[in-house]
Coordinates of C-alpha atoms and ligand atoms in Angstrom, one line a residue:
M806 CA 90.6 116.9 145.0
F807 CA 89.1 118.0 141.7
A808 CA 85.4 118.8 141.3
I809 CA 85.7 119.1 137.6
Q810 CA 88.1 117.4 135.2
V811 CA 87.9 118.2 131.5
R812 CA 90.0 115.9 129.4
N813 CA 90.8 116.7 125.8
V814 CA 87.3 117.8 125.0
A815 CA 86.3 118.6 121.4
K816 CA 83.0 119.5 119.9
M817 CA 82.0 119.3 116.3
Y818 CA 78.8 120.9 114.9
R819 CA 77.5 119.9 111.6
L820 CA 76.6 122.9 109.5
Y821 CA 74.1 122.4 106.8
P822 CA 74.0 125.0 104.0
A823 CA 70.2 124.7 103.8
P824 CA 67.6 122.8 105.8
A825 CA 67.0 120.5 102.9
A826 CA 70.6 119.3 103.0
R827 CA 69.9 117.6 106.3
L828 CA 67.0 115.6 104.7
K829 CA 69.1 114.8 101.7
E830 CA 71.8 113.5 103.9
M831 CA 69.4 111.3 105.9
L832 CA 68.0 109.8 102.7
A833 CA 71.5 109.0 101.4
F834 CA 72.0 106.8 104.5
G835 CA 75.6 107.7 104.9
R836 CA 76.6 107.3 101.3
R837 CA 77.0 111.0 100.9
S838 CA 77.3 113.9 103.3
Y839 CA 75.9 117.3 102.7
H840 CA 77.3 119.1 105.7
E841 CA 80.4 121.0 106.7
E842 CA 82.2 120.2 109.9
F843 CA 82.7 123.0 112.4
W844 CA 84.9 122.5 115.4
A845 CA 83.5 124.8 118.1
L846 CA 86.0 123.3 120.7
E847 CA 89.2 121.4 120.3
G848 CA 91.7 120.0 122.8
I849 CA 90.2 121.5 125.9
S850 CA 91.7 120.2 129.1
F851 CA 91.6 121.7 132.5
N852 CA 90.7 120.9 136.2
V853 CA 88.9 122.8 138.8
E854 CA 89.6 122.1 142.4
R855 CA 86.8 121.7 144.8
G856 CA 85.8 125.2 146.0
G857 CA 87.6 126.8 143.1
V858 CA 86.1 129.7 141.1
L859 CA 87.1 129.6 137.5
G860 CA 86.3 132.5 135.2
I861 CA 86.0 131.8 131.5
I862 CA 86.4 134.7 129.1
G863 CA 86.7 135.1 125.4
P864 CA 85.2 136.9 122.4
N865 CA 81.7 136.0 121.1
G866 CA 81.6 132.6 119.4
S867 CA 84.8 131.4 121.1
G868 CA 83.0 128.3 122.5
K869 CA 82.2 129.4 126.1
S870 CA 78.6 128.4 126.2
T871 CA 79.3 125.2 124.4
L872 CA 81.9 124.3 127.0
L873 CA 79.5 125.0 129.9
E874 CA 76.8 122.9 128.3
I875 CA 79.3 120.0 128.0
V876 CA 80.4 120.3 131.6
T877 CA 76.8 120.3 132.8
G878 CA 76.1 117.2 130.7
M879 CA 73.4 118.9 128.5
L880 CA 75.6 118.4 125.4
E881 CA 77.8 115.4 124.5
P882 CA 81.4 116.2 123.5
T883 CA 82.4 114.8 120.1
R884 CA 85.7 113.7 121.7
G885 CA 87.2 113.6 125.2
R886 CA 85.4 113.4 128.5
V887 CA 84.3 115.3 131.5
L888 CA 84.3 114.1 135.1
T889 CA 82.3 116.0 137.7
R890 CA 81.9 115.3 141.4
G891 CA 78.8 116.7 143.1
R892 CA 75.4 118.1 142.4
I893 CA 75.5 120.6 139.6
A894 CA 73.2 123.6 139.3
A895 CA 73.4 125.5 136.0
L896 CA 72.3 128.9 134.9
L897 CA 72.8 128.8 131.2
S898 CA 71.4 131.0 128.4
L899 CA 68.0 132.5 128.9
G900 CA 65.0 130.4 128.0
A901 CA 66.5 127.2 129.1
G902 CA 65.4 125.7 132.3
F903 CA 61.9 127.0 133.2
N904 CA 58.6 125.9 131.7
P905 CA 57.0 129.1 130.6
E906 CA 53.4 127.9 131.2
F907 CA 54.1 127.0 134.9
T908 CA 54.2 129.5 137.7
G909 CA 57.5 130.5 139.3
R910 CA 56.6 128.4 142.4
E911 CA 55.8 125.4 140.3
N912 CA 59.1 125.7 138.3
V913 CA 61.1 126.1 141.5
F914 CA 59.6 122.8 142.9
L915 CA 60.0 121.0 139.6
N916 CA 63.6 122.2 139.3
G917 CA 64.4 121.2 142.8
E918 CA 62.9 117.7 142.3
I919 CA 65.0 117.3 139.1
M920 CA 68.0 118.2 141.1
G921 CA 67.2 115.4 143.6
L922 CA 65.9 117.4 146.5
S923 CA 62.8 116.2 148.5
R924 CA 59.7 118.4 148.6
Q925 CA 60.5 119.0 152.3
E926 CA 64.0 120.3 151.5
I927 CA 62.6 122.6 148.8
E928 CA 59.9 123.9 151.1
S929 CA 62.5 124.6 153.9
N930 CA 64.6 126.7 151.5
F931 CA 61.6 128.3 149.7
S932 CA 61.2 131.5 151.8
R933 CA 64.9 132.3 151.7
M934 CA 64.9 131.7 147.9
E935 CA 61.8 133.9 147.5
R936 CA 63.4 136.8 149.4
F937 CA 66.5 136.6 147.2
A938 CA 64.5 136.5 144.0
E939 CA 62.3 139.5 145.0
I940 CA 59.7 139.0 142.3
G941 CA 56.7 139.4 144.7
D942 CA 53.3 138.2 143.5
F943 CA 54.8 137.0 140.3
M944 CA 55.9 133.9 142.1
D945 CA 52.4 132.6 141.4
R946 CA 52.1 133.8 137.9
P947 CA 53.2 131.9 134.8
V948 CA 56.9 132.4 134.0
K949 CA 56.0 133.6 130.4
T950 CA 54.7 136.8 131.9
Y951 CA 58.1 137.7 133.5
S952 CA 60.4 140.4 132.4
T953 CA 64.0 139.2 131.5
G954 CA 65.2 140.6 134.8
M955 CA 62.6 138.7 136.8
Y956 CA 63.3 135.5 135.0
V957 CA 67.0 135.8 135.7
R958 CA 66.5 136.7 139.4
L959 CA 64.3 133.6 139.9
A960 CA 66.6 131.4 138.0
F961 CA 69.6 132.5 139.9
A962 CA 67.7 132.2 143.3
A963 CA 66.5 128.8 142.4
A964 CA 69.9 127.6 141.3
I965 CA 71.8 128.6 144.4
H966 CA 69.1 127.4 146.8
V967 CA 69.3 123.7 145.8
N968 CA 72.6 123.5 147.7
P969 CA 74.7 122.8 144.6
E970 CA 78.3 121.6 145.0
I971 CA 79.0 122.9 141.5
L972 CA 77.5 126.1 140.1
V973 CA 77.8 126.9 136.4
V974 CA 76.8 130.4 135.3
D975 CA 76.7 131.7 131.7
E976 CA 76.5 135.5 131.2
V977 CA 73.3 135.9 133.2
L978 CA 74.6 138.7 135.4
A979 CA 74.6 141.0 132.4
V980 CA 70.9 141.4 132.4
G981 CA 70.3 142.0 136.1
D982 CA 70.1 145.5 137.5
A983 CA 73.0 146.8 139.6
I984 CA 71.4 145.9 143.0
F985 CA 70.8 142.3 141.9
V986 CA 74.3 142.0 140.5
N987 CA 75.6 143.2 143.7
R988 CA 73.7 140.6 145.7
C989 CA 74.9 137.9 143.3
I990 CA 78.5 138.9 143.9
Q991 CA 78.0 138.7 147.6
T992 CA 76.4 135.3 147.1
F993 CA 79.3 134.1 145.1
Q994 CA 81.6 135.0 147.9
E995 CA 79.4 133.1 150.4
L996 CA 79.3 130.1 148.1
R997 CA 83.1 130.2 147.8
Q998 CA 83.3 130.1 151.6
R999 CA 81.0 127.1 151.7
G1000 CA 83.4 125.3 149.2
V1001 CA 81.0 125.4 146.2
T1002 CA 82.9 125.1 142.9
V1003 CA 81.9 127.8 140.4
L1004 CA 82.4 128.1 136.6
L1005 CA 81.6 131.6 135.6
V1006 CA 81.3 132.9 132.0
T1007 CA 81.2 136.7 131.8
H1008 CA 82.2 139.6 129.6
D1009 CA 82.9 141.6 132.7
V1010 CA 86.6 141.2 133.2
G1011 CA 86.4 143.2 136.5
L1012 CA 84.1 140.5 137.8
V1013 CA 86.6 137.9 136.8
K1014 CA 89.3 139.6 138.7
L1015 CA 87.0 140.2 141.7
L1016 CA 85.5 136.8 142.0
C1017 CA 87.7 134.2 140.4
D1018 CA 90.8 132.5 141.7
R1019 CA 91.7 131.2 138.2
A1020 CA 90.7 132.2 134.7
L1021 CA 90.7 130.7 131.3
L1022 CA 90.8 132.5 128.0
L1023 CA 89.1 130.8 125.0
M1024 CA 89.6 131.9 121.5
D1025 CA 88.2 130.1 118.4
G1026 CA 87.6 126.9 120.5
H1027 CA 91.1 126.7 121.9
I1028 CA 92.5 127.6 125.3
L1029 CA 94.8 130.6 124.8
A1030 CA 95.7 131.3 128.3
E1031 CA 95.0 129.8 131.8
G1032 CA 96.0 130.8 135.3
D1033 CA 96.0 133.9 137.4
P1034 CA 93.0 136.1 136.6
D1035 CA 95.0 139.3 136.3
N1036 CA 97.3 137.8 133.7
V1037 CA 94.6 136.1 131.8
V1038 CA 92.5 139.3 131.7
N1039 CA 95.6 141.3 130.5
R1040 CA 96.0 138.8 127.8
Y1041 CA 92.4 139.2 126.8
N1042 CA 92.7 143.0 126.8
G1043 CA 95.8 142.7 124.6
L1044 CA 93.7 140.6 122.2
V1045 CA 90.9 143.2 122.1
L1046 CA 93.6 145.9 121.5
E1047 CA 95.2 143.9 118.6
R1048 CA 91.8 143.6 117.0
Q1049 CA 91.3 147.4 117.4
R1050 CA 94.6 148.0 115.7
A1051 CA 93.8 145.8 112.8
F1052 CA 90.4 147.5 112.5
D1053 CA 92.2 151.0 112.6
Q1054 CA 94.6 149.9 109.8
A1055 CA 91.7 148.6 107.7
T1056 CA 89.7 151.8 108.1
P1057 CA 90.8 155.0 106.5
S1058 CA 91.0 157.9 108.9
P1059 CA 87.5 159.5 109.3
M1060 CA 86.3 162.2 107.1
L1061 CA 86.3 165.2 109.4
S1062 CA 84.5 167.5 106.9
G1063 CA 80.8 166.9 106.8
P1064 CA 78.7 163.9 107.6
A1065 CA 79.2 160.6 105.8
A1066 CA 77.4 159.8 102.6
E1067 CA 75.3 157.0 104.0
P1068 CA 73.7 158.7 106.9
L1069 CA 72.3 157.0 110.0
E1070 CA 69.0 158.6 109.0
N1071 CA 67.5 155.5 107.6
L1072 CA 69.0 153.1 110.2
Q1073 CA 66.3 150.9 111.5
Y1074 CA 67.4 150.5 115.0
T1075 CA 65.3 149.1 117.8
Y1076 CA 66.3 151.4 120.5
R1077 CA 65.6 154.6 118.6
H1078 CA 62.7 157.0 119.1
G1079 CA 61.7 160.6 118.5
D1080 CA 59.9 162.7 115.9
R1081 CA 63.0 163.1 113.7
Q1082 CA 62.7 166.8 113.4
V1083 CA 66.4 167.0 114.0
V1084 CA 68.1 163.7 113.0
V1085 CA 71.3 162.1 114.1
V1086 CA 73.2 161.2 111.0
K1087 CA 76.6 160.2 112.3
V1088 CA 78.1 159.2 115.6
E1089 CA 81.7 158.6 116.2
L1090 CA 83.9 157.8 119.1
L1091 CA 87.4 159.0 118.5
N1092 CA 90.6 158.5 120.4
E1093 CA 93.5 160.8 121.2
S1094 CA 94.8 160.5 117.6
N1095 CA 91.4 161.4 116.2
R1096 CA 90.7 157.9 114.9
P1097 CA 87.5 155.9 115.5
A1098 CA 88.2 153.5 118.4
Q1099 CA 86.4 151.0 120.5
V1100 CA 89.1 150.6 123.1
F1101 CA 90.4 153.4 125.3
H1102 CA 93.0 153.5 128.0
S1103 CA 91.6 154.9 131.2
G1104 CA 92.4 158.6 131.2
E1105 CA 92.8 158.8 127.4
S1106 CA 91.1 161.8 125.8
M1107 CA 87.8 160.6 124.3
R1108 CA 85.8 162.5 121.7
V1109 CA 82.1 161.8 121.0
R1110 CA 81.3 163.4 117.7
V1111 CA 77.6 163.7 116.6
A1112 CA 76.5 165.0 113.3
V1113 CA 72.9 166.1 113.1
Y1114 CA 70.6 167.2 110.2
F1115 CA 67.8 169.7 110.4
R1116 CA 64.8 168.5 108.5
E1117 CA 62.8 171.5 109.8
H1118 CA 63.6 174.9 111.3
H1119 CA 64.5 174.5 115.0
P1120 CA 64.9 177.6 117.3
C1121 CA 67.1 176.0 119.9
P1122 CA 68.2 172.3 119.4
V1123 CA 69.9 170.4 122.1
V1124 CA 72.4 167.6 121.4
G1125 CA 73.3 165.3 124.3
M1126 CA 75.2 162.1 125.1
M1127 CA 75.2 159.6 127.9
I1128 CA 77.7 156.8 128.9
R1129 CA 76.2 153.8 130.6
T1130 CA 77.7 150.6 132.0
R1131 CA 76.6 147.3 130.4
I1132 CA 74.2 146.8 133.2
G1133 CA 72.5 150.1 132.4
M1134 CA 73.9 152.4 135.1
D1135 CA 74.2 156.1 134.0
V1136 CA 77.9 157.0 134.4
F1137 CA 78.2 160.4 132.6
G1138 CA 75.9 162.5 130.5
T1139 CA 75.8 166.0 129.3
N1140 CA 74.3 168.1 126.5
T1141 CA 74.9 171.4 124.6
E1142 CA 72.4 173.2 126.9
L1143 CA 74.0 172.1 130.2
E1144 CA 77.4 173.0 128.8
D1145 CA 76.3 176.4 127.5
A1146 CA 77.4 175.4 124.0
S1147 CA 74.1 175.7 122.0
P1148 CA 74.6 175.3 118.3
G1149 CA 71.9 178.0 117.8
P1150 CA 68.9 177.9 115.5
G1151 CA 69.0 175.3 112.7
R1152 CA 67.6 175.9 109.2
P1153 CA 66.0 173.2 107.1
G1154 CA 68.6 171.3 105.2
E1155 CA 71.5 172.4 107.5
F1156 CA 74.0 170.1 109.1
C1157 CA 75.7 170.6 112.4
E1158 CA 78.5 168.8 114.2
V1159 CA 78.8 168.7 118.0
T1160 CA 81.9 167.3 119.6
F1161 CA 82.2 166.4 123.3
T1162 CA 85.8 166.0 124.4
F1163 CA 86.8 164.7 127.8
P1164 CA 89.4 162.6 129.5
C1165 CA 88.0 159.1 129.9
W1166 CA 88.7 158.4 133.6
L1167 CA 86.6 155.3 133.7
T1168 CA 87.5 151.9 135.2
P1169 CA 88.1 149.0 132.9
Q1170 CA 84.9 147.4 131.6
E1171 CA 82.5 147.8 128.7
Y1172 CA 80.3 150.9 128.3
T1173 CA 77.6 151.9 125.9
L1174 CA 77.1 155.4 124.3
T1175 CA 73.6 156.9 123.8
V1176 CA 73.1 160.1 121.9
A1177 CA 70.1 162.3 121.3
T1178 CA 68.7 165.5 119.8
Q1179 CA 66.0 167.2 121.9
S1180 CA 64.2 170.4 122.6
P1181 CA 64.9 172.3 125.8
D1182 CA 61.6 171.1 127.1
G1183 CA 62.8 167.5 126.9
T1184 CA 60.9 166.5 123.7
S1185 CA 63.1 163.9 121.9
H1186 CA 63.7 164.4 118.2
D1187 CA 66.0 161.5 117.7
W1188 CA 67.2 159.3 120.6
L1189 CA 69.6 156.4 119.9
D1190 CA 70.0 154.3 123.0
G1191 CA 73.3 152.3 123.1
V1192 CA 74.2 153.2 119.5
L1193 CA 77.9 152.4 120.1
S1194 CA 79.9 150.5 122.8
F1195 CA 83.5 150.7 123.9
H1196 CA 85.9 149.1 126.3
V1197 CA 88.1 150.8 128.8
I1198 CA 91.4 149.1 129.7
D1199 CA 93.8 149.9 132.4
S1200 CA 96.6 148.0 134.1
R1201 CA 95.7 149.6 137.5
R1202 CA 93.0 148.0 139.7
I1203 CA 90.3 150.4 140.9
A1204 CA 86.9 149.5 142.3
G1205 CA 83.8 151.2 140.9
V1206 CA 83.2 153.0 137.6
A1207 CA 85.2 156.2 138.0
N1208 CA 88.8 156.9 138.8
L1209 CA 88.6 160.0 141.0
H1210 CA 92.3 160.2 141.4
A1211 CA 92.5 160.0 145.2
R1212 CA 95.7 161.5 146.6
V1213 CA 96.7 159.1 149.4
T1214 CA 98.9 160.0 152.4
T1215 CA 99.7 157.9 155.4
R1216 CA 101.5 158.7 158.6
K1217 CA 102.3 156.7 161.7
L1218 CA 101.0 158.1 164.9
P1219 CA 103.2 158.2 168.0
S1220 CA 102.4 155.2 170.2
R1221 CA 101.9 157.4 173.2
S1222 CA 99.2 159.6 171.6
P1223 CA 95.7 159.0 172.9
M1224 CA 93.6 156.7 170.8
P1225 CA 91.0 158.6 168.7
A1226 CA 87.6 158.2 170.3
Ligands
ADP2473 P1 80.2 131.7 123.0 O1 79.4 131.3 124.1 O2 81.7 131.9 123.4 O3 79.8 133.0 122.4 P2 79.3 129.4 121.7 O4 79.7 128.2 122.5 O5 77.8 129.8 121.8 O6 80.2 130.6 121.9 O7 79.5 129.1 120.1 C1 80.8 128.6 119.7 C2 80.7 128.5 118.1 O8 79.8 127.3 117.9 C3 80.1 129.6 117.4 O9 80.7 129.8 116.2 C4 78.6 129.2 117.2 O10 78.1 129.8 116.0 C5 78.8 127.7 117.0 N1 77.6 126.9 117.5 C6 77.0 127.0 118.7 N2 75.9 126.2 118.8 C7 75.8 125.6 117.6 C8 74.9 124.7 117.0 N3 73.9 124.1 117.7 N4 75.1 124.3 115.7 C9 76.1 124.8 115.0 N5 77.0 125.7 115.4 C10 76.8 126.1 116.7
MG2474 MG1 77.7 132.2 125.0

């Protein structure tokens, strides 16, 4: 029995070169068109069995969100049709769903009523939902005062506590902290046991392997692969690698002598702070063959190369780096002071290059790189949070973030031997 049937769905958006074009077209009453057609989805067909968990992956702009909006009925397909059986709860892109002026409590009730629950049903679920959301007193404050994390926690809690038969989730797990994501993962597993059908869009291919029993790879609005999550994820990784190769070929090998001509110095970058006494002018992630890369095999030698420029004299500059997961967990960080590799005093106008080389024994997922120049007392001179990101791929399956290379031995115990206490 299918909970979701998608039949040959296509979605066309009209792209207008300028806002005025839309008006011109209206005034022409169909005699002339001023738009271009853009097909965000074409020929999409698939089924999801009741209780199935389908992961949808694909690069940005491949049509994942559009597809979810069509499945939930928020968006009409241009062609084709969608059949769903059962109550659908959706957690789509941020901003949709809650009224910012209402309190969390008011929104939860409103949301529940829209979903067809009685007030009594909502009340009986409320305390469980509240515990899950963990937003404390904010429950009675307007949603517009929430942080992104609080918003997502409440939205997720509200969505799963309306007893949906189908749950549709778009990328929201990416903004939660690790504890919340963990709780969501447990909840997904409970939902699966209860026979809830789940459609999950995420960048986290590890999550797809963990949670989904089928996966679908979208690319430019078409289904490129469908089936067993391991195979589909491998196909996706292959795609990412191909892009990386194309990028490698298009980019000349990096100049290893001296910083680039257009330094990062003037980069207006949101997550940057510091007094700029010692400025980061170039950051590179290099692979084993010394080429800039965004994709690394687990265990491959990774090089983080940071070039800094001294605007002023500095007696003992410190250059550091940090790798984090996409959900912001610190994975590995070090600096020239901790490693006893101080570059020594810097004179005004001088450049210095620091290279961190290490085997990248991380598990497959996306990571970000943060680099900084500091003083030994911790003063930040130039701190660039998440300045680069990279993917780690691996054909082995390992849980967690680090591969610690366990050596595993097993032996059978003689059956007469006493049982260990
Ligand atoms: P994904 O979620 O996979 O990143 P989307 O479904 O958001 O992809 O978008 C698919 C494509 O459709 C993108 O190229 C996007 O720019 C385009 N698109 C999405 N919404 C609209 C819209 N309202 N009008 C025009 N183009 C849109
Ligand atoms: Mg999207």
